[in-house]
Coordinates of C-alpha atoms in Angstrom, one line a residue:
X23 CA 26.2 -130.8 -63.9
X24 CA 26.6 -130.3 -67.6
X25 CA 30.7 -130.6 -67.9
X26 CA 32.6 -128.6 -70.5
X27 CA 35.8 -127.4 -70.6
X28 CA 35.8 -124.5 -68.3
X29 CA 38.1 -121.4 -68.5
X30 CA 38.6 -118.8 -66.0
X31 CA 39.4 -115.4 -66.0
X32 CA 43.2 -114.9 -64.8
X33 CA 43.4 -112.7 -61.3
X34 CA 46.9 -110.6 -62.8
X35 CA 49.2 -109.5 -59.8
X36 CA 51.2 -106.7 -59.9
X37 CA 55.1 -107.3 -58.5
X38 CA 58.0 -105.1 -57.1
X39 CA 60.0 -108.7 -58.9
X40 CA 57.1 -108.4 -62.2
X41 CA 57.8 -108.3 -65.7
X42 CA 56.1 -107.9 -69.1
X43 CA 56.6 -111.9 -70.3
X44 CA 53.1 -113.2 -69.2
X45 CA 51.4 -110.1 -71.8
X46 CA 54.1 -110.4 -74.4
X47 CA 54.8 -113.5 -74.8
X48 CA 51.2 -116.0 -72.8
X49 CA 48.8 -112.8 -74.0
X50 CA 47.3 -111.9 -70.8
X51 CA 45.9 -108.8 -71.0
X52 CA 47.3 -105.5 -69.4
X53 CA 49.3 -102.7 -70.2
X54 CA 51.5 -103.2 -66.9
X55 CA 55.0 -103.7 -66.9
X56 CA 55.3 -105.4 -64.1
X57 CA 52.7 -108.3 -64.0
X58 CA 54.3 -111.2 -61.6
X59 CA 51.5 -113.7 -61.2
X60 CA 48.7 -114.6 -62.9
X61 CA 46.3 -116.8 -60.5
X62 CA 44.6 -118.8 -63.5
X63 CA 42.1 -120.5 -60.9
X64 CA 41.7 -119.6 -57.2
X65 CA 39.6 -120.6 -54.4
X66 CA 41.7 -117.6 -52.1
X67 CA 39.7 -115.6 -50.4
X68 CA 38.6 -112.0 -52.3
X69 CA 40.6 -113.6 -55.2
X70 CA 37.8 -116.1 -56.3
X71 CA 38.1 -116.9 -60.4
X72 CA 35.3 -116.6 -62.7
X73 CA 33.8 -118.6 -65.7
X74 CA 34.6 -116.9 -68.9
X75 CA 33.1 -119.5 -71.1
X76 CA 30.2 -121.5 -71.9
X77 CA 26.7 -122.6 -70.0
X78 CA 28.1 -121.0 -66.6
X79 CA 29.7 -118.1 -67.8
X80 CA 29.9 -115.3 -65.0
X81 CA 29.5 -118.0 -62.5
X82 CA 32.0 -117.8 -59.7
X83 CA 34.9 -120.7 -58.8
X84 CA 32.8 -121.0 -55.3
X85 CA 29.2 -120.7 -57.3
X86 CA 30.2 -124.3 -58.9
X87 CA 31.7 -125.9 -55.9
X88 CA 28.1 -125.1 -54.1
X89 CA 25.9 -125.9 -56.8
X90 CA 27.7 -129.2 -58.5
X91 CA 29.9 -130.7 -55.3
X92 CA 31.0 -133.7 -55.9
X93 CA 30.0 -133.7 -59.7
X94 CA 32.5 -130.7 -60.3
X95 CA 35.1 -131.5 -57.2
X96 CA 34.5 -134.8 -56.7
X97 CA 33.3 -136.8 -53.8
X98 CA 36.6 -137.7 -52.6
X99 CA 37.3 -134.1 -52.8
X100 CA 34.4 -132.7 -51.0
X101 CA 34.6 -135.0 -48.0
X102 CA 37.8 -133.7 -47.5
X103 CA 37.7 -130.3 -48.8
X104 CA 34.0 -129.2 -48.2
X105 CA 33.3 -126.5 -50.1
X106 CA 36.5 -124.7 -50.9
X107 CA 38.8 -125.4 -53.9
X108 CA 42.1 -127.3 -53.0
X109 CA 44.6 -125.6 -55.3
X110 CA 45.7 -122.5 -56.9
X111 CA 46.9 -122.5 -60.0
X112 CA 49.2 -119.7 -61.4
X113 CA 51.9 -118.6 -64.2
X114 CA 54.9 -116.5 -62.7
X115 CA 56.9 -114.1 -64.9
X116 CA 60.1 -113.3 -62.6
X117 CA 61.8 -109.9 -64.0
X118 CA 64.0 -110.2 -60.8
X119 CA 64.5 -112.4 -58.4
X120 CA 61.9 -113.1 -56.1
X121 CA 62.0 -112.8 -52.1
X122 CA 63.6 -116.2 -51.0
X123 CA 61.3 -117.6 -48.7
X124 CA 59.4 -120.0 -46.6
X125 CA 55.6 -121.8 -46.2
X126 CA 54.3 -123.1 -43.7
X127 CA 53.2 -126.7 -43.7
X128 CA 49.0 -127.5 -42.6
X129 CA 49.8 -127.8 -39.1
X130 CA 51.6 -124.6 -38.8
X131 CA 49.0 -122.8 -40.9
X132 CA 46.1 -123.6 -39.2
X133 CA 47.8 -122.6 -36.1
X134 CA 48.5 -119.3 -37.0
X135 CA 46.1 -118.2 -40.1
X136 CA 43.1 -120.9 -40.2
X137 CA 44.4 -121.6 -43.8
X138 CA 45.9 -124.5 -45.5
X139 CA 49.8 -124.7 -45.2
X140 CA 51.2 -124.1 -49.1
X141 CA 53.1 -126.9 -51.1
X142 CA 54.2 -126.4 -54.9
X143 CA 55.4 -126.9 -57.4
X144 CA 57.4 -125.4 -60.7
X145 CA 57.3 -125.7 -64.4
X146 CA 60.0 -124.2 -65.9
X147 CA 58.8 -122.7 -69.2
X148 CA 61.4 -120.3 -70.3
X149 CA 64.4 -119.1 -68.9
X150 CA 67.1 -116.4 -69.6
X151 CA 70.6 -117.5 -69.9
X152 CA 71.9 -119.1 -66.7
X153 CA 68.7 -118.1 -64.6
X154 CA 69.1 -119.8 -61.4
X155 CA 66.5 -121.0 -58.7
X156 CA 67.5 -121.0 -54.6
X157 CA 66.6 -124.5 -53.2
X158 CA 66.9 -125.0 -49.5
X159 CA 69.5 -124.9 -47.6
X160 CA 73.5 -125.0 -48.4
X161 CA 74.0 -127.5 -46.2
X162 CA 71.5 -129.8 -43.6
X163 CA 74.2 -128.8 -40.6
X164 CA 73.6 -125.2 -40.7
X165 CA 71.2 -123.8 -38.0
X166 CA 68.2 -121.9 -39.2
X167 CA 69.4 -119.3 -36.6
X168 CA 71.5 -117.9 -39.8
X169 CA 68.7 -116.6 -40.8
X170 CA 68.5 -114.3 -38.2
X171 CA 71.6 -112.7 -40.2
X172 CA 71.4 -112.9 -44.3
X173 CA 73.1 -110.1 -46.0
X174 CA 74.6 -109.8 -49.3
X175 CA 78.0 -110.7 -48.3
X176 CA 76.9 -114.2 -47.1
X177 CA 73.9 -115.0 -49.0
X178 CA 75.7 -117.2 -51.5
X179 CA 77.2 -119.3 -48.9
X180 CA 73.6 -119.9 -47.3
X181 CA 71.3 -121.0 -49.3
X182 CA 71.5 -123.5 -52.1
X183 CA 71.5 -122.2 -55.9
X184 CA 71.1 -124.0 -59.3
X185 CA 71.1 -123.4 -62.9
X186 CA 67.6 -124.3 -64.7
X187 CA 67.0 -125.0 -68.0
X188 CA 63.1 -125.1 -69.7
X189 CA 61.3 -127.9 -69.2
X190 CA 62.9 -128.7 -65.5
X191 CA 60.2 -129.3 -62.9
X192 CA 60.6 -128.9 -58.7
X193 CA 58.4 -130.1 -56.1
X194 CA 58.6 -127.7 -53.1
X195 CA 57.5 -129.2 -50.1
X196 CA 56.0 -126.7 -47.1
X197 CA 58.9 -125.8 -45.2
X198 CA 62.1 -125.6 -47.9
X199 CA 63.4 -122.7 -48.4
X200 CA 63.3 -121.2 -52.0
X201 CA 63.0 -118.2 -54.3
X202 CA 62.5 -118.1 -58.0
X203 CA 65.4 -116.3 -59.8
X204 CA 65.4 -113.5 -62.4
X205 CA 64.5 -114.5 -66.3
X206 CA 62.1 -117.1 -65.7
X207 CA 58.9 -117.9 -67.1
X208 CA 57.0 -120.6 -64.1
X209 CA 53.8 -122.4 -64.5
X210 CA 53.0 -123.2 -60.5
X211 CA 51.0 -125.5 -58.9
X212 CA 50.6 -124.8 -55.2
X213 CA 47.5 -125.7 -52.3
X214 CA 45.0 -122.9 -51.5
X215 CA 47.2 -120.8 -49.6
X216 CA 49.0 -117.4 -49.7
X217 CA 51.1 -117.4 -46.8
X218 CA 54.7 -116.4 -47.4
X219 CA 57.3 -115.7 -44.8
X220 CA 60.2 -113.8 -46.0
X221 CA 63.5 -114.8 -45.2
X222 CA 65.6 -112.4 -47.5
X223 CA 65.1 -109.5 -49.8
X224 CA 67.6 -109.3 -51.8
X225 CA 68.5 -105.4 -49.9
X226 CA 65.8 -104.0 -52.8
X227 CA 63.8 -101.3 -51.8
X228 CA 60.0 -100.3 -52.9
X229 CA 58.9 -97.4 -55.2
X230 CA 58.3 -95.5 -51.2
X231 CA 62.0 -96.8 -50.7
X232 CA 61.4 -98.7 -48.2
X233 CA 62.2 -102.6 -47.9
X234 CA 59.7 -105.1 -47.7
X235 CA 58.6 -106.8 -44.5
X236 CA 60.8 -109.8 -43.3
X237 CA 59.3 -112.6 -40.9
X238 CA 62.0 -113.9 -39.8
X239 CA 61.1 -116.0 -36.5
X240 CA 58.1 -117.3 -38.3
X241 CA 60.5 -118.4 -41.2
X242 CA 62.5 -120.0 -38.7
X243 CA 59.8 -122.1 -37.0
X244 CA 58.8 -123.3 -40.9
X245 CA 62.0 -124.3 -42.4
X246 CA 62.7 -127.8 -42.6
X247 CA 66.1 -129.4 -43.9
X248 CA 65.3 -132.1 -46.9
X249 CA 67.9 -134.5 -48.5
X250 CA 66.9 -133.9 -52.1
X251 CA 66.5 -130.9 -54.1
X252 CA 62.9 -132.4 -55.5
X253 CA 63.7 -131.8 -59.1
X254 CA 62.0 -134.6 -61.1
X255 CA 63.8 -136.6 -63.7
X256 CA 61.4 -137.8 -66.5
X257 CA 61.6 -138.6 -70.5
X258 CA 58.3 -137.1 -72.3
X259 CA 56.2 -140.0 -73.7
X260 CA 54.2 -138.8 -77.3
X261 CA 50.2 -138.7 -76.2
X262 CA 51.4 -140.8 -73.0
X263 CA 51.3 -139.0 -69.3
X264 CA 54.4 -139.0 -67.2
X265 CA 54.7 -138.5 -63.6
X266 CA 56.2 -135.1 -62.7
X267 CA 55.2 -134.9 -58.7
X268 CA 52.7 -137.1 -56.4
X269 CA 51.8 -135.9 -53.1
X270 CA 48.6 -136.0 -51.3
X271 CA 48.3 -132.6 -52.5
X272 CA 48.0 -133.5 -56.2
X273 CA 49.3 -135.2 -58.9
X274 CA 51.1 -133.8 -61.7
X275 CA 51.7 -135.3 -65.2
X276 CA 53.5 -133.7 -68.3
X277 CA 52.3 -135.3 -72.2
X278 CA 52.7 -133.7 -75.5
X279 CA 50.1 -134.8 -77.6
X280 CA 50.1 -135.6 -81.4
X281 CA 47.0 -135.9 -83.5
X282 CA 43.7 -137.4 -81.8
X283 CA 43.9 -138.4 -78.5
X284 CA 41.5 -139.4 -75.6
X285 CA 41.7 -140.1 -72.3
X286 CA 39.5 -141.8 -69.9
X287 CA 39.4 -140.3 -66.4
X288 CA 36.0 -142.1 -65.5
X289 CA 38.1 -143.7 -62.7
X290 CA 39.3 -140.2 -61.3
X291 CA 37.2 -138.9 -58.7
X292 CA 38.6 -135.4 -59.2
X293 CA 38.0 -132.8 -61.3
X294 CA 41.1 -132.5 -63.7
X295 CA 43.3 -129.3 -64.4
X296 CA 45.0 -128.8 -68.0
X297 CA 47.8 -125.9 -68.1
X298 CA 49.2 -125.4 -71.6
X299 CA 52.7 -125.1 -71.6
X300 CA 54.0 -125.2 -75.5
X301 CA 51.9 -125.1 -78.2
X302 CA 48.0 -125.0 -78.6
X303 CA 45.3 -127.9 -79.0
X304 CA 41.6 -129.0 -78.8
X305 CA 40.1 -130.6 -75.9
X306 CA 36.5 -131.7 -76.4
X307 CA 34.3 -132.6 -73.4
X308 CA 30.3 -134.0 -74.1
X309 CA 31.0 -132.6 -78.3
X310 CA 32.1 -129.2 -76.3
X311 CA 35.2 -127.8 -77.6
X312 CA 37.6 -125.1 -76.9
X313 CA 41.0 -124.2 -77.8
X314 CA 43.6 -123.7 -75.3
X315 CA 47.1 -122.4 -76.2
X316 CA 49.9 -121.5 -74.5
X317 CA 49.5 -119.8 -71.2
X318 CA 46.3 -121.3 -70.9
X319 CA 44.5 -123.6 -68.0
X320 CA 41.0 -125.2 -68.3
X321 CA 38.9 -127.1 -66.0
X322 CA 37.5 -130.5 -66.7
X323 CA 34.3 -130.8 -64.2
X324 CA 34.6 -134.4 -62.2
X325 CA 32.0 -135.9 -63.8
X326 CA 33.8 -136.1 -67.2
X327 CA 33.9 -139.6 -68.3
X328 CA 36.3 -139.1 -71.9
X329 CA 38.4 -136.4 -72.9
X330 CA 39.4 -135.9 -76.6
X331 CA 42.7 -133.6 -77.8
X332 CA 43.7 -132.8 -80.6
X333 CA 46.9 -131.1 -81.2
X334 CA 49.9 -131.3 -83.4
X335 CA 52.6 -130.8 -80.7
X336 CA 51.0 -128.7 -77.7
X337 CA 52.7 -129.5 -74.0
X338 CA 50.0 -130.5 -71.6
X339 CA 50.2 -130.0 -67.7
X340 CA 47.7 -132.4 -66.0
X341 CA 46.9 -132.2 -62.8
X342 CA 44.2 -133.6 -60.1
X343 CA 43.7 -134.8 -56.6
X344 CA 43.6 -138.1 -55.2
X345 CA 42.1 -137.1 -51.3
X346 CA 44.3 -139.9 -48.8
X347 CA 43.3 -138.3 -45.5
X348 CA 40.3 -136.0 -45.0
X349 CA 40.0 -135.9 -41.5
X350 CA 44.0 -134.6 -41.5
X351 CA 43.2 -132.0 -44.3
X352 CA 40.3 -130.5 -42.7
X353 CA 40.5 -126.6 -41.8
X354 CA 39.8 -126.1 -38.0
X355 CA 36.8 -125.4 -37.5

């Protein structure tokens, strides 16, 4: 495989919970005004991303995988992957509050769906004046029967709630109980899944008037009670990687990069994920350039030995795989 840096095209997802932020202020295009997602690189099913640049231009996510395996996923990755993409990869623009809800983890998925269960995590890249986030639980003795009986009178004393601020990042483990609160700008990082169980709705009706769906008893078989709220503490390092989240999912790193810079991921049997979250810079893969600014994700195929940026202040998401169990990750068959 000739490696570049690849971009994709972004999947844009209209939301009842949608805003205008990902057009106005990352420049994806649409006239909507209520964009919520925008799924930057997918493996889901009849949501598969497609090259927009370069040697494989038009190319399909799944066309690579297929064609390349281990040079573009990486061996590691294929033996416990096969053939379909481990993550999805988004930016969320929440107008409103979103649903708070629930994922299942892999063993519950596969159950159910025949899909991978869904862990994530959040970037916060811009927030409105105390924008807050829901965060599990309120407290590890309450039964998840109360969620049999959420309404707007109790909601507050149910589920956890905190301020955010930009810059704050929030591993979400399968199982806790969240929702993403109005004014905030998320880059997310999540496995191949798009399984939500509803918990609460926030009473809002649809443009037919009607309230959306809860699954209740399934978000009651999901939920798990954890001791931590998951936010990570860190101190950005100049042209240095720090450690935001590691789980067998994948790894996350945050650097802001100043002047010339190269990395070596020869040792990295992954391909690597770069989601721009402040600024814009050059990465240069094999004398292949390409630009990517704010808003922006790019592929680096696994076969990449050295990666060169260049940037006089851009914020850098990094993300990869390091495969620990394939024969536990594997979809049933």
């Amino acid at each position: 495989m000739r490696a570049y840096p690849i971009k994709f095209r972004p999947i844009l997802k209209e939301k009842i919970w949608g805003g205008e932020k990902l057009s106005k202020i990352l420049n994806k295009r649409t006239t909507s005004k209520n964009i919520g997602e925008s799924w930057e690189i997918s493996g889901v099913q009849d949501n598969i991303s497609i090259v927009s640049n370069g040697l494989y231009k038009g190319k399909s996510l799944n066309d690579l995988i297929k064609l390349f395996k281990g040079d573009f996923l990486g061996e590691g990755n294929i033996s416990v992957f096969g053939e379909n993409f481990p993550l999805l990869i988004k930016f969320l623009d929440a107008k409103t509050n979103l649903s708070v809800q629930v994922h299942p983890d892999d063993t519950m998925a596969k159950e159910h769906h025949n899909s991978y269960g869904k862990t994530e995590m959040w970037y916060i890249m811009e927030n409105e004046k105390d924008a807050e986030i829901v965060l599990g639980l309120k407290n590890n003795k309450i039964s998840t029967e109360i969620l049999d009986n959420i309404n707007a009178s109790n909601v507050n004393s149910i589920f956890n709630v905190e301020k955010v601020k930009q810059g704050d990042c929030y591993f979400i483990p399968a199982g806790k109980v969240h929702a993403i609160g109005a004014g905030i700008l998320v880059a997310e990082i999540q496995q191949t899944s798009d399984i939500t169980y509803r918990v609460y709705d926030w009473d809002r009706k649809d443009d037919k008037g009607e309230q959306r769906e809860l699954h209740t008893d399934m978000a009651k078989k999901a939920t798990k009670k954890f001791s931590t709220n998951g936010k990570s503490n860190y101190k950005i390092k100049k042209d240095k990687p720090i450690n935001l989240v590691d789980c067998e999912f994948f790894t996350t790193s945050i650097f802001k990069l100043k002047g010339l810079h190269k990395r070596d991921y020869s040792k990295v049997d992954s391909f690597v994920v770069f989601m721009c979250v402040e600024g814009v810079a050059e990465i240069t893969v094999n004398n292949n350039t390409e630009f990517i600014f704010k808003g922006e994700t790019i592929l680096i195929p696994a076969n990449s030995k050295d990666v060169i940026f260049n940037s006089q202040g851009a914020k850098m998401l990094e993300v990869f795989i390091e495969p620990k169990d394939a024969e536990s990750k594997k979809l049933a068959s």
